[in-house]
Coordinates of C-alpha atoms and ligand atoms in Angstrom, one line a residue:
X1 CA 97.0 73.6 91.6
X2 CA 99.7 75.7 93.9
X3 CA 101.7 77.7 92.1
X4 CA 104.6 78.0 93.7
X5 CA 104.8 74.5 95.3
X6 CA 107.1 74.0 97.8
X7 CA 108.7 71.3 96.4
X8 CA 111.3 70.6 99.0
X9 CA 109.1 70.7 102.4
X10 CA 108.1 67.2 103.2
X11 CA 105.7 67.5 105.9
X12 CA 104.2 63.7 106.6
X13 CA 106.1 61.0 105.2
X14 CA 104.9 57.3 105.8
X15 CA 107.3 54.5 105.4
X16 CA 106.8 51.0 104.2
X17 CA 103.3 51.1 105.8
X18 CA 101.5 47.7 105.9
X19 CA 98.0 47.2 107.2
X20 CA 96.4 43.5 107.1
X21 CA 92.8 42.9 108.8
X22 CA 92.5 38.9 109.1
X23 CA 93.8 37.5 105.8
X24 CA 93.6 40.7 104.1
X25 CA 96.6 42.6 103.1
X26 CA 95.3 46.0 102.6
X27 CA 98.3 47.6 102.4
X28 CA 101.9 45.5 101.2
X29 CA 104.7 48.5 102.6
X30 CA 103.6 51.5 101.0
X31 CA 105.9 54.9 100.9
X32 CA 103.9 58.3 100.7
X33 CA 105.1 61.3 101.7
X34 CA 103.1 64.7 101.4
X35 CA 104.7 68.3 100.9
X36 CA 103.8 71.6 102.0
X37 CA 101.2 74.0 100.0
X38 CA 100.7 71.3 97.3
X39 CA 98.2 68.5 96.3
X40 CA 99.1 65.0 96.5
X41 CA 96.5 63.0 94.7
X42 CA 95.7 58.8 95.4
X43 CA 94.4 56.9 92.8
X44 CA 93.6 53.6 92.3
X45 CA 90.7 50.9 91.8
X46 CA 88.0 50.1 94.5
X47 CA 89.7 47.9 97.4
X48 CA 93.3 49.4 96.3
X49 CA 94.0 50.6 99.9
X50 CA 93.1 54.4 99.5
X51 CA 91.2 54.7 102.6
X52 CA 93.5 52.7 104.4
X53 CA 96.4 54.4 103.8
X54 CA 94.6 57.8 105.0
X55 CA 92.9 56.0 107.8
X56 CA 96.3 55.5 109.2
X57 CA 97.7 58.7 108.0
X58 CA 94.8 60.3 110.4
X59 CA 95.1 58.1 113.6
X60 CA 92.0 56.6 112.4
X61 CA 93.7 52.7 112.3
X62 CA 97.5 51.9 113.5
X63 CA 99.5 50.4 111.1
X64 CA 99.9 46.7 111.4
X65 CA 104.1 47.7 110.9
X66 CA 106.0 50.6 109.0
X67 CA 106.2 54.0 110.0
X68 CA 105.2 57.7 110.1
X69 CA 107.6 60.1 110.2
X70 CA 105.9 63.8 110.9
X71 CA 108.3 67.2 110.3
X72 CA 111.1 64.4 110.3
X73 CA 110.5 62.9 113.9
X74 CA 108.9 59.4 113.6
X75 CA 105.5 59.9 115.5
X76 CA 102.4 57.4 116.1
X77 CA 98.6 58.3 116.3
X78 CA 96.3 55.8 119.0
X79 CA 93.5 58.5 117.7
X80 CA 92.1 60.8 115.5
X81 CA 92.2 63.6 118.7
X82 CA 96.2 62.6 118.4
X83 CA 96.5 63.3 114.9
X84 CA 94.2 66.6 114.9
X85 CA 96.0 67.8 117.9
X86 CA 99.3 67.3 115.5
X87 CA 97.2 69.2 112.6
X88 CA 95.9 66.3 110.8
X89 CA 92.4 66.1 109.9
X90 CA 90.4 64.0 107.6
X91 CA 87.3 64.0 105.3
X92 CA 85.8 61.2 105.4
X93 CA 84.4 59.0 101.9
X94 CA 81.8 57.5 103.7
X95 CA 79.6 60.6 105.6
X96 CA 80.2 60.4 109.2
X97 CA 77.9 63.3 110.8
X98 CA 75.3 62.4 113.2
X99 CA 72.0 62.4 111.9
X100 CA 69.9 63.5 115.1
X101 CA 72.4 66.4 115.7
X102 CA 72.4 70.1 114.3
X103 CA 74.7 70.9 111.8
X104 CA 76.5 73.1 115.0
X105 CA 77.0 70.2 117.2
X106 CA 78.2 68.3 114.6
X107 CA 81.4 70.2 114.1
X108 CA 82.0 70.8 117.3
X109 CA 81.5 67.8 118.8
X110 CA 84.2 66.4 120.9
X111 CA 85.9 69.7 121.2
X112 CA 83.2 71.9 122.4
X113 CA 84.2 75.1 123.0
X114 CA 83.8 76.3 126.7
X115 CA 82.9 79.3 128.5
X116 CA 82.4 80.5 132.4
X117 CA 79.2 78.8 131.7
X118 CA 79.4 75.6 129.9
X119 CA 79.3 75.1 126.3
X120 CA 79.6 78.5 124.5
X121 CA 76.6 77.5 122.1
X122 CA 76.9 81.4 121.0
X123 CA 80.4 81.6 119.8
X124 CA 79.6 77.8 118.2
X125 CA 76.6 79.1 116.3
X126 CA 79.2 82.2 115.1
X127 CA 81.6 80.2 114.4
X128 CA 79.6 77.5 112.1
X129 CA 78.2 80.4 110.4
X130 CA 81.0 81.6 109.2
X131 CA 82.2 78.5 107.9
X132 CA 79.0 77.1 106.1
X133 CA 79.3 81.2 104.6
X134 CA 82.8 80.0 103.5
X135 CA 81.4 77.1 101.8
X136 CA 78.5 79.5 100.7
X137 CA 75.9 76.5 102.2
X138 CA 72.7 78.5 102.8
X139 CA 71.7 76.5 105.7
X140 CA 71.1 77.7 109.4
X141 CA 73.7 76.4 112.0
X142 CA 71.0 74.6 113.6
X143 CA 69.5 72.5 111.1
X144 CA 69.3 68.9 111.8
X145 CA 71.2 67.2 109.6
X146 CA 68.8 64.7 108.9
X147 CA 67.1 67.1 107.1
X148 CA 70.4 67.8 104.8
X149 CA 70.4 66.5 101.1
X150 CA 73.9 64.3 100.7
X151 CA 75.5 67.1 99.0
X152 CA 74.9 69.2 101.6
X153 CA 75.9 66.5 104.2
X154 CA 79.0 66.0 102.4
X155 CA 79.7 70.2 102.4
X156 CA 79.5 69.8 106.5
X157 CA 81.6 67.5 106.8
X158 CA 84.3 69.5 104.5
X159 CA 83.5 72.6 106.8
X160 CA 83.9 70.1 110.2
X161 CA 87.9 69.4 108.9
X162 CA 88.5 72.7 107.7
X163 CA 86.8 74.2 111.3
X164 CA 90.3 72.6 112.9
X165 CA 92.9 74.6 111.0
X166 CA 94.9 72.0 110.2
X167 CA 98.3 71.8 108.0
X168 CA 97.5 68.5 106.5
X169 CA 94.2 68.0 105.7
X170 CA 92.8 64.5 103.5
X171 CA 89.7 64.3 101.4
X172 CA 89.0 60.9 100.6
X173 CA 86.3 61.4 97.6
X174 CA 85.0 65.0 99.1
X175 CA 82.8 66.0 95.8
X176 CA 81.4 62.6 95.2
X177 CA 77.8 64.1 96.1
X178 CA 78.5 67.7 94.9
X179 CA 77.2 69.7 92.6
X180 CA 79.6 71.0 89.8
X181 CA 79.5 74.7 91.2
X182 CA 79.8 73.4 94.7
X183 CA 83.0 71.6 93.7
X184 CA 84.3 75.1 92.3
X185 CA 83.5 76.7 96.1
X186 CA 85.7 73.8 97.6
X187 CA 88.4 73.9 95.0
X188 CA 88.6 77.9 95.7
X189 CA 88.9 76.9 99.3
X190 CA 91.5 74.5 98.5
X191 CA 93.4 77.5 96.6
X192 CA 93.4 79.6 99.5
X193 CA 94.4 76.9 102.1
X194 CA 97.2 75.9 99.6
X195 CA 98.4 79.4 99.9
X196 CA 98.6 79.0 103.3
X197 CA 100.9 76.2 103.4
X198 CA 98.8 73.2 104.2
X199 CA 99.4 70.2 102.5
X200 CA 96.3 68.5 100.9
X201 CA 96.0 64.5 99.6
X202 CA 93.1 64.4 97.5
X203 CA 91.1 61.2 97.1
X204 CA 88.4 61.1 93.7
X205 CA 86.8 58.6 90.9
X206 CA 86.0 61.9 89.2
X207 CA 89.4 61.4 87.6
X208 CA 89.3 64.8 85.6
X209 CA 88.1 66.3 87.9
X210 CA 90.9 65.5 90.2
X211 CA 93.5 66.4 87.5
X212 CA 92.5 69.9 88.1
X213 CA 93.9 70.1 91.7
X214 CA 96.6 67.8 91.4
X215 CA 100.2 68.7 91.8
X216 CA 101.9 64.8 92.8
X217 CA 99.9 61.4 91.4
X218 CA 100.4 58.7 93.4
X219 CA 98.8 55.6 92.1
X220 CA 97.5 52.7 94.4
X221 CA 97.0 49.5 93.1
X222 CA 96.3 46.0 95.2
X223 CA 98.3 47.8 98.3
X224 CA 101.2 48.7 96.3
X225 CA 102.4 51.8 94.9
X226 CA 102.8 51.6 91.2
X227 CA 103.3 54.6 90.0
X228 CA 104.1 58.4 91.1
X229 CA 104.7 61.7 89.0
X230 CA 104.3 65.3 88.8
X231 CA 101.3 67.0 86.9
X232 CA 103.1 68.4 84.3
X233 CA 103.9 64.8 83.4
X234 CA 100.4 63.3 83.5
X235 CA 97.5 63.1 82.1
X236 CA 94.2 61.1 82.4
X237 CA 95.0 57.8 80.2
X238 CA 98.7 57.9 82.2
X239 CA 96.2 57.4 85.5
X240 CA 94.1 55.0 83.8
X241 CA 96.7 52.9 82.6
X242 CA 98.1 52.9 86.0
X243 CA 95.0 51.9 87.7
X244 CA 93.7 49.1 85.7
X245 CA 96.3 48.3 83.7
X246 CA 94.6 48.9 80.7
X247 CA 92.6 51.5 78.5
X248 CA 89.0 51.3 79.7
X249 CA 85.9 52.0 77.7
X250 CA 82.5 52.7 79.2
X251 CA 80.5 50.7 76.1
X252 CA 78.5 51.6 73.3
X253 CA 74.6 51.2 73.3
X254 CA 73.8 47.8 73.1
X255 CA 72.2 47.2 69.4
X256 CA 70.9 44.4 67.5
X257 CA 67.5 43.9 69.0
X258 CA 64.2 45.8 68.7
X259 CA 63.2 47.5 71.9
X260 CA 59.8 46.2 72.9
X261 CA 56.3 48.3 74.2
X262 CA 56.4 51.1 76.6
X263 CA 57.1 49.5 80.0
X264 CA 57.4 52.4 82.3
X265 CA 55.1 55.4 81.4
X266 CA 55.1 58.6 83.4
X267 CA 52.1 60.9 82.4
X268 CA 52.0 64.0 83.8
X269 CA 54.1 63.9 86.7
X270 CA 54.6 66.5 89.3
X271 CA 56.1 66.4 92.5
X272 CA 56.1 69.3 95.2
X273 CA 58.5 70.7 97.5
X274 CA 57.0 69.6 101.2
X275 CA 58.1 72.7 102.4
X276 CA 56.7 75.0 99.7
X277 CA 53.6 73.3 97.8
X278 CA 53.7 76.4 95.1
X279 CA 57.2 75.1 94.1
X280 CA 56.5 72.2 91.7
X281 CA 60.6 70.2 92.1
X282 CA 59.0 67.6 89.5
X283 CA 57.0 69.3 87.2
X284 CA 54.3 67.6 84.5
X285 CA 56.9 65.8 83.3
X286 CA 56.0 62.6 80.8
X287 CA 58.3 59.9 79.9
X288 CA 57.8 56.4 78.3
X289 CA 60.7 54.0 78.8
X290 CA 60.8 50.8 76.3
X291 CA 61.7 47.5 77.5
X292 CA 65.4 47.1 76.4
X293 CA 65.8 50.8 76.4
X294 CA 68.4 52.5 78.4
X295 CA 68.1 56.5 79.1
X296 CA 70.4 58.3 80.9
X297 CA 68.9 61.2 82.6
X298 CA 71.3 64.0 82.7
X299 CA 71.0 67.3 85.0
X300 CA 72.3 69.7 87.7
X301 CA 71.7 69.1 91.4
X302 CA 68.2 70.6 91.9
X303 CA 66.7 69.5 88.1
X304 CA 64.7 66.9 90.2
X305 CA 65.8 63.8 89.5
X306 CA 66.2 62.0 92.4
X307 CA 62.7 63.1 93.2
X308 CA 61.5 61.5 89.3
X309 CA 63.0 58.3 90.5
X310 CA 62.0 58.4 94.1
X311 CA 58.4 59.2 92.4
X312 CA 58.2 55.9 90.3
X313 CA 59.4 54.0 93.1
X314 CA 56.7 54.9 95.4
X315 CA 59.2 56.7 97.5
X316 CA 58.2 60.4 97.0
X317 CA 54.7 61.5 97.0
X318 CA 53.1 62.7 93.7
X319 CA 51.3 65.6 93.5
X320 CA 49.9 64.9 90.4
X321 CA 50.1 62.7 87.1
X322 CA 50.7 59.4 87.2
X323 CA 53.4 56.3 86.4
X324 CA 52.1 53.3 84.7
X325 CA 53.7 49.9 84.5
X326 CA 53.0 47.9 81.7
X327 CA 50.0 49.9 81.0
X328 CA 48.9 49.9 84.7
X329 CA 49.1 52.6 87.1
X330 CA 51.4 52.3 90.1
X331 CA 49.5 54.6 91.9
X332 CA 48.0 52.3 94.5
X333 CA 51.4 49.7 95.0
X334 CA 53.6 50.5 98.0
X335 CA 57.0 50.5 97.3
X336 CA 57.2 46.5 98.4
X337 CA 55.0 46.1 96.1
X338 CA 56.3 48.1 93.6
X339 CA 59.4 46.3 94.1
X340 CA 57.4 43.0 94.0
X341 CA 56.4 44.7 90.9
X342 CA 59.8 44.8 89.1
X343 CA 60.1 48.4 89.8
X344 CA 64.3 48.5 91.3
X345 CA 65.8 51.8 92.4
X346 CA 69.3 51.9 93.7
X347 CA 69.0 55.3 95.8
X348 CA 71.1 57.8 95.7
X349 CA 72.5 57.6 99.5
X350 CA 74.1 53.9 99.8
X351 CA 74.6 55.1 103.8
X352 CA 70.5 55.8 104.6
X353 CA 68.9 54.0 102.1
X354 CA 70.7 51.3 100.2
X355 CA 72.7 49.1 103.2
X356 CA 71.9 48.5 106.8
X357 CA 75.9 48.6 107.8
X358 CA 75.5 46.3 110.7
X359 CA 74.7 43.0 108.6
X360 CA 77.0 41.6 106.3
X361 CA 77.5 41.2 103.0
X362 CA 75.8 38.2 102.3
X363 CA 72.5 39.5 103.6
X364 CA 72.5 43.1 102.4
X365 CA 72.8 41.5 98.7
X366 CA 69.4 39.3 99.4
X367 CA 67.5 41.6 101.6
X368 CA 65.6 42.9 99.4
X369 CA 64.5 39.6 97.5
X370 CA 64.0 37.2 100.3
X371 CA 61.5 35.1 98.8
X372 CA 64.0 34.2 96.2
X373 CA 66.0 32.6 99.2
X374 CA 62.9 30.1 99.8
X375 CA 63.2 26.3 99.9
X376 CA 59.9 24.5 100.5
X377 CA 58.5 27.7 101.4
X378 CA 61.0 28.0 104.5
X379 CA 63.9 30.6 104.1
X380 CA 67.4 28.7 103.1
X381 CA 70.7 30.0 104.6
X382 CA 72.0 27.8 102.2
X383 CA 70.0 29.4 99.5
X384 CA 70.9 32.2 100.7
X385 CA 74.6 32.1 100.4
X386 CA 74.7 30.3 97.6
X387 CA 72.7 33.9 95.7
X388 CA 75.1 36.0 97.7
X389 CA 78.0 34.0 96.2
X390 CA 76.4 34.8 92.8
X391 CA 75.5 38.4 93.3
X392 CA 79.2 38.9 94.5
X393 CA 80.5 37.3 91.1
X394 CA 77.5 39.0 89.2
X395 CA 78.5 42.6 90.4
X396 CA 82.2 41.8 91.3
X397 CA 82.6 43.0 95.1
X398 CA 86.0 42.7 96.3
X399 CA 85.5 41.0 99.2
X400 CA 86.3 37.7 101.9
X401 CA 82.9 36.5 101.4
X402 CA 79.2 37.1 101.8
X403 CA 80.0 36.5 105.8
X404 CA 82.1 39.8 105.9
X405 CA 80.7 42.8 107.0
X406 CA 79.4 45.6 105.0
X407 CA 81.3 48.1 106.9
X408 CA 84.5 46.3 105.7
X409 CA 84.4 46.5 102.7
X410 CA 85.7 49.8 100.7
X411 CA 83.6 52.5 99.6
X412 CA 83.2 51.7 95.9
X413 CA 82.7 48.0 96.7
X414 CA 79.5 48.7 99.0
X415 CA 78.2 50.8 96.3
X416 CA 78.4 47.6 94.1
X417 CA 76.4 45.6 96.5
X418 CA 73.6 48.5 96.5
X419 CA 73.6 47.5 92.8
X420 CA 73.7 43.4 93.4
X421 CA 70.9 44.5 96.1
X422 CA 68.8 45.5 93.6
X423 CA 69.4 42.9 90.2
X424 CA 68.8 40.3 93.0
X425 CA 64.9 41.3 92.7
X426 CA 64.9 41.1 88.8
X427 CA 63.3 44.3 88.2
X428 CA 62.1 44.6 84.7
X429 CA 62.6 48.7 85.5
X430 CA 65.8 49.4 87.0
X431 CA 66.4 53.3 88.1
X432 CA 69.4 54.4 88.9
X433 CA 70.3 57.6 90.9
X434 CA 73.9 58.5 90.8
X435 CA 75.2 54.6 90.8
X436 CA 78.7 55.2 89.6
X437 CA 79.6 57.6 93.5
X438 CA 82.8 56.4 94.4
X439 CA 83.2 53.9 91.8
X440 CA 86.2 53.4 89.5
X441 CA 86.7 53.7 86.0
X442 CA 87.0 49.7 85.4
X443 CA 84.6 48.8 87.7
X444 CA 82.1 51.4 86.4
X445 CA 82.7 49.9 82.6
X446 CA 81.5 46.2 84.4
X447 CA 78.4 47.9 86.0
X448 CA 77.8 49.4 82.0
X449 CA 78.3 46.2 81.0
X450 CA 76.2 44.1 83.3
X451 CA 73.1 46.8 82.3
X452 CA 73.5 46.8 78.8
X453 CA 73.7 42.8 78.8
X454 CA 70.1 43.4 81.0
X455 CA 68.8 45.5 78.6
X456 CA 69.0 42.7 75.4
X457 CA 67.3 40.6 77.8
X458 CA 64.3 43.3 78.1
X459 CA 65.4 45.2 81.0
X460 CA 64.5 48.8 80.9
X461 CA 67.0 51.2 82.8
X462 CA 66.8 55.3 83.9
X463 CA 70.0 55.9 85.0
X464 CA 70.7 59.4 86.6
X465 CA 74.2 61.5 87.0
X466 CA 76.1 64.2 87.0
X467 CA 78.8 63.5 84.8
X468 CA 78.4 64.4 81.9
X469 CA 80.9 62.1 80.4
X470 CA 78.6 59.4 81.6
X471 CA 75.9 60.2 79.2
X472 CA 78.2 59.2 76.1
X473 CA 78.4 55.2 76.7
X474 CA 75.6 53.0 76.6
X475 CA 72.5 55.4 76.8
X476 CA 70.5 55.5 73.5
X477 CA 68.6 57.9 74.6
X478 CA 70.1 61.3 76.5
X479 CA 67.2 63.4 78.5
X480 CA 68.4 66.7 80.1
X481 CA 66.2 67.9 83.3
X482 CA 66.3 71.2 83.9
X483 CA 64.1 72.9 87.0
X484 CA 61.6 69.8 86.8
X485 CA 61.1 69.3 83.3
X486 CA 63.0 67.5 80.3
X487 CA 64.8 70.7 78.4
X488 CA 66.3 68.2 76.1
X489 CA 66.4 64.9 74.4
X490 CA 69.6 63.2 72.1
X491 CA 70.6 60.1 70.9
X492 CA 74.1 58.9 71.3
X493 CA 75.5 60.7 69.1
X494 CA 74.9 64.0 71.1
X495 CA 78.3 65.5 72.5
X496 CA 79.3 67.0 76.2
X497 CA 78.1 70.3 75.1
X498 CA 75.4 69.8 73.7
X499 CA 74.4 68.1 77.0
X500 CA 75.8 70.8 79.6
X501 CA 74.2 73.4 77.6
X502 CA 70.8 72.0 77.6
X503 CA 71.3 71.5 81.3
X504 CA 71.8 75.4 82.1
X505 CA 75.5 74.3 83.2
X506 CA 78.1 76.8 81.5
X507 CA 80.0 74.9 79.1
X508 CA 83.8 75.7 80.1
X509 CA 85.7 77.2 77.6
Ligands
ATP1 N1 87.9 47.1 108.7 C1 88.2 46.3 107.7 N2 88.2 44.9 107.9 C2 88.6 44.1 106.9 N3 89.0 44.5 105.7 C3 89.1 45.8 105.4 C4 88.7 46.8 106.4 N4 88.9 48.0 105.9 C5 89.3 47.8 104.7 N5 89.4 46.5 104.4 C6 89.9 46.0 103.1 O1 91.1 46.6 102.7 C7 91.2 46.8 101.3 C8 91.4 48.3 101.0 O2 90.2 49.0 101.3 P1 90.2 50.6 101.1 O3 88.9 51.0 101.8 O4 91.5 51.2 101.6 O5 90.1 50.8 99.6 P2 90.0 52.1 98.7 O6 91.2 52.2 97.9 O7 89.7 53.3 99.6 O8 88.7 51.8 97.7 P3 87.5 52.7 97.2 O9 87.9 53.4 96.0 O10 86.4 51.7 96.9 O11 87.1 53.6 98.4 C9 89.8 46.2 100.8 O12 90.0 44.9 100.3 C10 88.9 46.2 102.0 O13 87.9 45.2 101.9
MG2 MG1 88.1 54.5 99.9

């Protein structure tokens, strides 16, 4: 992205960097080094020691042995205070803000800014404004940020690095809740800071996406490097053959079977912004889902729907219309019972929703269907672990075991366990709401797989994204929402365009 990279200033270099936790070899002696005004871009499967590698990079974990070597003097980071004060700072993958705090106190926490009198809340509030004006986030410094969407959770956290000033700064999967003209904003930010001479590693499963700011790939894979070149020399089957080794394919729509009757019907369905009743966010939308069917529901950040999904799982309130489940309404079910049901979502915030982070693996994967863990009516540990063990093949977490904890395991992976969460309740309706967030390209063809192999069995699945490119793999049936309602409908053999366009996104020339 720079263009006139400064090829020859090595600002960070790490050196035959190895990280183990317990048995685990995250990292096996990895070299990286990182140059001014330029974008180094990691890539590399689920589990491949991305995080790590930054984690240490950031004062975040010490390196088990190997060593970091910073403007050419070998330095070490006990904390992420050490490495800011040294201008290194860090998005996060996983969101990190605290919920109960404003958006202000977020950014500044830990490094208030003091005057005669205390805490300066004034200059904070200026300060935050300015920098959520930068991101052009039309939110008040104040809000808490319990009350922010994940997008705009994730944009905080950006402005929280890019409040320090720093001259290296690492975004491990920064746009994986953003919406596509948000991700523009950041990559103009990323222009300018570029132009300032910070250095930038850049961590994404939007692989084309990430092409566009990349100056240096570096690919990951199993702790090793295994590859490394300059942009001019790459493109995106180089970093997929890299990454898994192999070409990938997201799937074809599975065929040779008739779909059945209209499992999931949604009649009329409207659902209203709390905050502004007159503003309909779902709006008399209708939709019939067959069993065996699988529609991919394609739109912008704002088309509404999350708030479709979160409708037919009980989870938003309708305002009115209604959804019907084999022909009865769900109207009175909670969403236990809606679960009960065979009604799955898999939300769209894995952090809030989707995992509690203290428990481990084992038992987030069979939380959610607990009665299947019964022996003699008594809950089984044994049962237990024994689903767990399945679910973990099932879904393919990288992992120790269902006794490890959530929290250990890498981003994409506790994604996959959201998913094994929710096929352990054997929902006949599965929804999806952006599943494939922080997931890579082989392990997002295994999800595809897994669904479509559902689907001949009778399950019916609404899978939501962003990606466009999504859209064109197992979906027979495309829908585009578009302020609340469906502006379009294709079959597979509809192309990116055609989709984008429908959507109101500008299709880029
Ligand atoms: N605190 C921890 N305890 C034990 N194992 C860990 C811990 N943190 C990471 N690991 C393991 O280290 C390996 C590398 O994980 P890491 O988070 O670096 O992967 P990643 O490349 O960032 O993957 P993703 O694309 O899914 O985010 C994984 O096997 C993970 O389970
Ligand atoms: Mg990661």
């Amino acid at each position: 992205m720079s263009r006139e990279a400064d090829y020859d200033h090595v600002v960070l270099e790490a050196r035959d960097i190895v990280k183990t936790y317990g048995g685990t070899r995250a990292l096996k002696g990895v070299n990286f080094e990182i140059r001014r005004g330029t974008v180094t871009t990691l890539f590399g499967e689920n589990g491949a020691g991305k995080s790590t590698l930054m984690k240490i990079l950031s004062g975040v974990e010490q390196p088990t042995s190997g060593q970091i070597v910073l403007d050419g003097k070998p330095v070490t980071f006990a904390s992420t205070n050490e490495a800011r004060d040294r201008g290194i700072s860090i998005i996060h993958q996983e969101l990190s803000l605290a919920p109960n705090l404003s958006v202000r106190d977020n950014i500044f926490m830990g490094r208030e800014i003091r005057g005669p009198l205390g805490v300066d809340y004034a200059e904070e509030t200026r300060q935050t404004q300015a920098l959520l004006d930068e991101m052009q986030l039309p939110i008040a410094p104040d809000t808490l940020v319990h009350d922010l969407r994940v997008g705009q959770q994730q944009i905080v956290e950006i402005a929280r690095a890019l409040s320090v000033n720093s001259r290296i700064l690492i975004m491990d999967e920064p746009t994986s809740a953003l919406a596509a003209a948000e991700v523009e904003v950041l990559f103009g930010i990323i222009r300018d800071l570029l132009a300032r001479g910070v250095a930038i590693v850049y961590i994404s499963h939007h692989l084309e996406e990430a092409l566009e700011v990349t100056d240096h790939a570096v690919v990951l894979r199993d702790g090793t490097m295994t590859a490394r070149d300059e942009r001019a020399n790459i493109d995106l089957e180089w970093i997929v053959r890299n990454m898994v080794g192999e070409n990938f394919d997201l799937g074809s729509p599975p065929t040779g079977y008739e779909f059945g009757k209209a499992i999931l019907q949604v009649r009329d369905l409207t659902v209203v912004d709390p905050e502004n009743p007159e503003r309909a966010i779902v709006n008399r939308l209708s939709l019939d889902v067959r069993k065996g069917e699988i529609v991919f529901i394609y739109g912008l950040m704002g088309a509404g729907r999350t708030e479709l999904l979160e409708a037919i799982a009980g989870k938003e309130e309708v305002a009115e219309g209604d959804v019907l489940l084999d022909g009865a309404s769900l109207a009175p079910l909670s969403i236990a019972e809606r679960i009960d049901a065979g009604v799955g979502l898999v939300p769209e915030d894995r952090q809030r929703d989707g995992l509690v982070q203290t428990f481990d693996v084992g038992t987030n994967l069979t939380l959610a269907s607990l009665t299947r863990s019964l022996s003699r009516g008594m809950l089984s540990r044994r049962r237990e672990k024994e689903r767990a063990r399945d679910l973990i093949q099932t879904v393919t977490v990288k992992t120790s075991g269902p006794d490890q904890l959530i929290g250990a395991l890498s981003g994409g992976n506790q994604q996959k366990v959201v998913i094994g969460k929710i096929i352990a309740t054997e929902p006949r309706v599965m929804l999806l709401d952006e599943p494939s967030r922080g997931i890579d390209v082989g392990a997002k063809g295994e999800v595809f797989r897994l669904l479509a192999d559902r689907a001949r069995d009778g399950l019916a699945v609404i899978y939501s994204t962003s990606e466009v490119g999504e859209c064109l793999s197992i979906a027979h049936r495309i829908i585009v929402m578009r302020r609340g309602r469906i502006s379009a409908e294709f079959g597979p053999d509809a192309t990116k365009d055609m989709i984008m366009a429908a959507s109101g996104e500008s299709v880029a020339a």
